[in-house]
Amino acid sequence: MHIVFLGAPGSGKGTHARILVKKLKAVYISTGDILRDAIEKQTPLGLEADKRINDGYLVPDNLILDLVRQEFMNQKSEKNWITDGFPRTVIQAEEFDKFLHEIGQEIDYVLEMNVDKKLIVERLTGRRLCRTCQAPYHIKFNPYNEDGTCKVCGGHDIYQRDDDKKEVVLKRLEIYDERTFPLVNYYKPKGKFHSIPVNTDEGIEEISSRIIRTIGL
Ligand code: AMP
C-alpha cells in the first residue's frame, strides 16, 4: 500500500504515519527527518536547508525531489511506503506522480489530517522529539516517560525543534496555507483523497482507528 500523509505542521501526520508504518511494515519517507539528519551531518544539502527550516520556509523543490528519488532508489521499494511531509507543493506532487509512473507505482491513499488551526499552535509549541529515534511526543497530549526518557528506544535526549518556537510556527502555518493547502484540490479529483477529521477531545487511538477504517485495514 502506498500512502501520502498531508496536513498542516502539528496536525499529527508524523505520529499517525509512524503508527501505520509499523502496522504495514512500510518504508517511512519523511523529508523533514532526512533534512534534519543532513543538517546534523553538515552535508551540502544540510547546509542549504538549515536556515530555511529554522526560519519556517520550505526547502527548494529541486533539492527535495532529488532526495526523494534517491530515497526510493536506496530502499528499492516496490513494497509498502508512506510519505510524511512530502509532497508539500503542487510542483512536488506533479513531479512525484511522474516519477511514480516511471517506476510503475501509484499512490493508493492521500490522507489529510484535518485539524482546527487553533489547536495547532498549542500542539507544535508543546511538541518534543527523541533525538535518537525521532519519536514524537507532546508535553500535554502524549508525554514521554516521567524520567525524561523515550518510550520507544529509551533514549535520554528529548528536545524541542527550533522551528517549533512560536514565531516560526506562525510562519510555517502561513506557508502551509499558501504552498501546501492547494494540494487538497490537486489530489481530490484523482479520487484517492480522504480527509481525516481530528477533534480536540480525541486521543491518538481514536484517530488511528479512523485512519485504519478509511484505508480498509
Ligand atoms: P517537517 O518535519 O515535515 O515539519 O519538516 C520540517 C521543515 O523541513 C519544513 O518546515 C520545511 O522547511 C522542510 N521540509 C520538509 N519537507 C519538505 C518538502 N517536502 N518541501 C520543502 N520543504 C520541506
CSV table of C-alpha atoms and ligand atoms in Angstrom, one decimal:
chain,number,residue,atom,x,y,z
A,1,MET,CA,0.0,0.0,0.0
A,2,HIS,CA,1.3,3.5,-0.9
A,3,ILE,CA,0.1,6.4,1.3
A,4,VAL,CA,0.8,10.1,1.3
A,5,PHE,CA,0.1,12.0,4.6
A,6,LEU,CA,-1.0,15.6,4.1
A,7,GLY,CA,-1.7,18.1,6.8
A,8,ALA,CA,-0.5,21.3,8.4
A,9,PRO,CA,2.5,21.2,10.7
A,10,GLY,CA,1.3,19.9,14.0
A,11,SER,CA,-1.7,18.1,12.6
A,12,GLY,CA,-0.4,14.7,13.9
A,13,LYS,CA,0.7,13.3,10.5
A,14,GLY,CA,4.1,12.2,11.8
A,15,THR,CA,2.5,10.3,14.7
A,16,HIS,CA,-0.1,8.6,12.6
A,17,ALA,CA,2.3,7.9,9.7
A,18,ARG,CA,4.6,6.1,12.1
A,19,ILE,CA,1.7,4.0,13.5
A,20,LEU,CA,0.8,2.9,10.0
A,21,VAL,CA,4.4,2.2,9.1
A,22,LYS,CA,4.6,-0.3,11.9
A,23,LYS,CA,1.3,-1.9,11.1
A,24,LEU,CA,2.1,-2.2,7.4
A,25,LYS,CA,5.8,-2.9,7.8
A,26,ALA,CA,6.2,0.0,5.4
A,27,VAL,CA,9.1,2.2,4.4
A,28,TYR,CA,8.8,5.6,6.1
A,29,ILE,CA,9.8,8.6,4.0
A,30,SER,CA,9.9,11.8,6.0
A,31,THR,CA,11.6,14.6,4.1
A,32,GLY,CA,11.8,16.6,7.3
A,33,ASP,CA,13.7,13.8,9.1
A,34,ILE,CA,16.0,13.4,6.1
A,35,LEU,CA,16.7,17.1,6.1
A,36,ARG,CA,17.3,17.3,9.9
A,37,ASP,CA,19.8,14.4,9.5
A,38,ALA,CA,21.6,16.2,6.7
A,39,ILE,CA,21.8,19.3,8.9
A,40,GLU,CA,23.3,17.4,11.7
A,41,LYS,CA,25.8,15.8,9.4
A,42,GLN,CA,26.6,19.2,7.8
A,43,THR,CA,26.2,17.8,4.3
A,44,PRO,CA,25.8,20.2,1.4
A,45,LEU,CA,22.1,19.6,1.4
A,46,GLY,CA,22.0,20.2,5.2
A,47,LEU,CA,23.9,23.5,4.9
A,48,GLU,CA,21.5,24.7,2.2
A,49,ALA,CA,18.4,23.6,4.1
A,50,ASP,CA,19.4,24.8,7.6
A,51,LYS,CA,18.5,28.4,7.5
A,52,ARG,CA,15.3,28.0,5.6
A,53,ILE,CA,14.0,25.4,8.0
A,54,ASN,CA,14.8,27.5,11.0
A,55,ASP,CA,13.0,30.5,9.6
A,56,GLY,CA,9.9,28.4,8.7
A,57,TYR,CA,10.4,28.4,4.9
A,58,LEU,CA,10.3,25.5,2.5
A,59,VAL,CA,13.4,23.9,1.0
A,60,PRO,CA,13.5,24.4,-2.8
A,61,ASP,CA,11.6,21.8,-4.8
A,62,ASN,CA,14.5,20.5,-6.9
A,63,LEU,CA,16.5,19.6,-3.7
A,64,ILE,CA,13.5,17.8,-2.2
A,65,LEU,CA,12.7,15.9,-5.4
A,66,ASP,CA,16.4,14.8,-5.7
A,67,LEU,CA,16.4,13.5,-2.2
A,68,VAL,CA,13.1,11.7,-2.6
A,69,ARG,CA,14.2,10.0,-5.8
A,70,GLN,CA,17.4,9.0,-4.0
A,71,GLU,CA,15.4,7.6,-1.1
A,72,PHE,CA,13.3,5.5,-3.4
A,73,MET,CA,16.4,4.1,-5.1
A,74,ASN,CA,18.1,3.3,-1.8
A,75,GLN,CA,15.0,1.5,-0.5
A,76,LYS,CA,14.5,-0.4,-3.8
A,77,SER,CA,10.9,-0.2,-2.6
A,78,GLU,CA,8.3,-1.9,-4.6
A,79,LYS,CA,6.8,-2.7,-1.1
A,80,ASN,CA,4.6,-0.6,1.1
A,81,TRP,CA,5.7,3.0,1.7
A,82,ILE,CA,4.3,6.1,3.5
A,83,THR,CA,5.4,9.7,3.0
A,84,ASP,CA,5.1,12.2,5.7
A,85,GLY,CA,5.7,15.9,4.8
A,86,PHE,CA,6.1,15.2,1.1
A,87,PRO,CA,4.9,16.4,-1.3
A,88,ARG,CA,4.5,19.9,0.0
A,89,THR,CA,3.9,21.9,-3.2
A,90,VAL,CA,2.0,21.3,-6.4
A,91,ILE,CA,5.2,21.1,-8.3
A,92,GLN,CA,6.5,18.4,-6.0
A,93,ALA,CA,3.2,16.5,-6.3
A,94,GLU,CA,3.3,16.7,-10.2
A,95,GLU,CA,6.9,15.5,-10.3
A,96,PHE,CA,6.3,12.8,-7.8
A,97,ASP,CA,3.4,11.5,-9.9
A,98,LYS,CA,5.7,11.4,-13.0
A,99,PHE,CA,8.4,9.6,-11.1
A,100,LEU,CA,6.0,7.0,-9.7
A,101,HIS,CA,4.6,6.5,-13.2
A,102,GLU,CA,8.2,5.9,-14.4
A,103,ILE,CA,8.8,3.2,-11.8
A,104,GLY,CA,5.4,1.6,-12.3
A,105,GLN,CA,3.8,2.6,-9.0
A,106,GLU,CA,1.0,4.8,-7.8
A,107,ILE,CA,-0.4,6.4,-4.7
A,108,ASP,CA,-3.3,4.4,-3.1
A,109,TYR,CA,-4.4,6.9,-0.5
A,110,VAL,CA,-3.8,10.6,0.2
A,111,LEU,CA,-4.8,11.2,3.9
A,112,GLU,CA,-5.3,14.8,5.0
A,113,MET,CA,-5.2,15.3,8.8
A,114,ASN,CA,-7.8,18.0,9.2
A,115,VAL,CA,-7.2,19.9,12.4
A,116,ASP,CA,-8.6,23.1,13.7
A,117,LYS,CA,-5.9,25.8,13.3
A,118,LYS,CA,-6.4,26.9,17.0
A,119,LEU,CA,-5.2,23.6,18.2
A,120,ILE,CA,-2.1,23.6,16.0
A,121,VAL,CA,-0.1,26.3,17.8
A,122,GLU,CA,-0.6,24.6,21.1
A,123,ARG,CA,0.4,21.3,19.6
A,124,LEU,CA,3.5,22.5,17.9
A,125,THR,CA,4.9,24.6,20.7
A,126,GLY,CA,4.3,21.7,23.1
A,127,ARG,CA,5.9,19.1,20.8
A,128,ARG,CA,9.1,17.3,21.8
A,129,LEU,CA,11.2,14.7,19.9
A,130,CYS,CA,13.6,11.9,20.8
A,131,ARG,CA,17.0,12.8,19.3
A,132,THR,CA,17.9,9.1,18.9
A,133,CYS,CA,14.8,7.7,17.1
A,134,GLN,CA,12.8,10.9,16.3
A,135,ALA,CA,9.7,9.5,18.1
A,136,PRO,CA,7.3,12.5,18.6
A,137,TYR,CA,5.8,13.5,21.9
A,138,HIS,CA,3.7,16.3,23.4
A,139,ILE,CA,4.2,17.7,26.9
A,140,LYS,CA,0.4,17.5,27.4
A,141,PHE,CA,-1.2,15.1,24.9
A,142,ASN,CA,1.4,12.4,24.6
A,143,PRO,CA,4.1,12.8,27.2
A,144,TYR,CA,7.4,10.9,27.2
A,145,ASN,CA,8.4,8.9,30.3
A,146,GLU,CA,8.5,10.8,33.6
A,147,ASP,CA,12.2,10.2,34.0
A,148,GLY,CA,12.8,12.1,30.7
A,149,THR,CA,13.4,9.0,28.6
A,150,CYS,CA,11.9,8.0,25.2
A,151,LYS,CA,9.1,5.3,25.4
A,152,VAL,CA,10.2,3.8,22.1
A,153,CYS,CA,14.0,3.5,22.3
A,154,GLY,CA,14.8,4.5,25.9
A,155,GLY,CA,17.0,7.4,24.7
A,156,HIS,CA,17.8,10.2,27.1
A,157,ASP,CA,17.8,13.2,24.8
A,158,ILE,CA,14.3,14.6,24.4
A,159,TYR,CA,14.4,18.1,22.6
A,160,GLN,CA,12.3,20.8,21.1
A,161,ARG,CA,12.9,21.7,17.4
A,162,ASP,CA,14.0,25.3,16.8
A,163,ASP,CA,11.2,25.5,14.2
A,164,ASP,CA,8.6,24.6,16.9
A,165,LYS,CA,9.2,28.0,18.6
A,166,LYS,CA,6.1,30.2,18.4
A,167,GLU,CA,7.1,32.8,15.8
A,168,VAL,CA,8.4,30.2,13.4
A,169,VAL,CA,5.3,28.1,13.9
A,170,LEU,CA,3.1,31.1,12.8
A,171,LYS,CA,5.3,31.5,9.7
A,172,ARG,CA,5.1,27.7,8.9
A,173,LEU,CA,1.3,27.9,9.1
A,174,GLU,CA,1.2,30.8,6.7
A,175,ILE,CA,3.5,29.0,4.3
A,176,TYR,CA,1.3,25.8,4.6
A,177,ASP,CA,-1.8,27.8,3.6
A,178,GLU,CA,-0.1,29.4,0.7
A,179,ARG,CA,2.0,26.5,-0.7
A,180,THR,CA,0.7,23.1,0.6
A,181,PHE,CA,-3.0,23.5,1.1
A,182,PRO,CA,-3.6,23.7,-2.7
A,183,LEU,CA,-2.6,20.0,-2.8
A,184,VAL,CA,-6.1,19.2,-1.5
A,185,ASN,CA,-7.5,20.5,-4.8
A,186,TYR,CA,-4.7,18.7,-6.7
A,187,TYR,CA,-5.5,15.3,-5.2
A,188,LYS,CA,-9.3,15.5,-4.8
A,189,PRO,CA,-10.2,14.9,-8.4
A,190,LYS,CA,-7.9,11.9,-8.5
A,191,GLY,CA,-10.3,10.0,-6.3
A,192,LYS,CA,-7.8,8.8,-3.6
A,193,PHE,CA,-8.2,11.8,-1.3
A,194,HIS,CA,-9.6,11.3,2.2
A,195,SER,CA,-9.9,14.0,4.9
A,196,ILE,CA,-9.4,12.6,8.4
A,197,PRO,CA,-11.2,14.9,10.9
A,198,VAL,CA,-9.2,15.4,14.1
A,199,ASN,CA,-11.3,16.6,17.0
A,200,THR,CA,-9.8,18.3,20.1
A,201,ASP,CA,-11.2,15.8,22.6
A,202,GLU,CA,-9.9,12.7,20.8
A,203,GLY,CA,-6.9,10.6,21.7
A,204,ILE,CA,-4.4,9.1,19.4
A,205,GLU,CA,-6.1,5.6,19.4
A,206,GLU,CA,-9.5,7.0,18.2
A,207,ILE,CA,-7.8,8.9,15.3
A,208,SER,CA,-5.7,6.0,14.4
A,209,SER,CA,-8.8,3.7,14.3
A,210,ARG,CA,-10.4,6.2,11.9
A,211,ILE,CA,-7.4,6.1,9.6
A,212,ILE,CA,-7.3,2.3,9.7
A,213,ARG,CA,-11.0,2.1,8.8
A,214,THR,CA,-10.5,4.7,6.0
A,215,ILE,CA,-7.9,2.6,4.3
A,216,GLY,CA,-9.9,-0.6,4.9
A,217,LEU,CA,-7.4,-2.5,7.1
B,1,AMP,P1,8.6,18.6,8.9
B,1,AMP,O1,9.4,17.8,9.8
B,1,AMP,O2,7.9,17.7,7.8
B,1,AMP,O3,7.7,19.5,9.5
B,1,AMP,O4,9.7,19.5,8.0
B,1,AMP,C1,10.4,20.5,8.7
B,1,AMP,C2,10.9,21.5,7.6
B,1,AMP,O5,11.7,20.9,6.6
B,1,AMP,C3,9.7,22.2,6.9
B,1,AMP,O6,9.2,23.3,7.6
B,1,AMP,C4,10.5,22.7,5.6
B,1,AMP,O7,11.3,23.8,5.9
B,1,AMP,C5,11.4,21.5,5.4
B,1,AMP,N1,10.7,20.5,4.5
B,1,AMP,C6,10.3,19.2,4.9
B,1,AMP,N2,9.7,18.6,3.8
B,1,AMP,C7,9.7,19.5,2.8
B,1,AMP,C8,9.2,19.4,1.5
B,1,AMP,N3,8.6,18.3,1.0
B,1,AMP,N4,9.4,20.5,0.7
B,1,AMP,C9,10.0,21.6,1.2
B,1,AMP,N5,10.5,21.7,2.4
B,1,AMP,C10,10.4,20.7,3.2
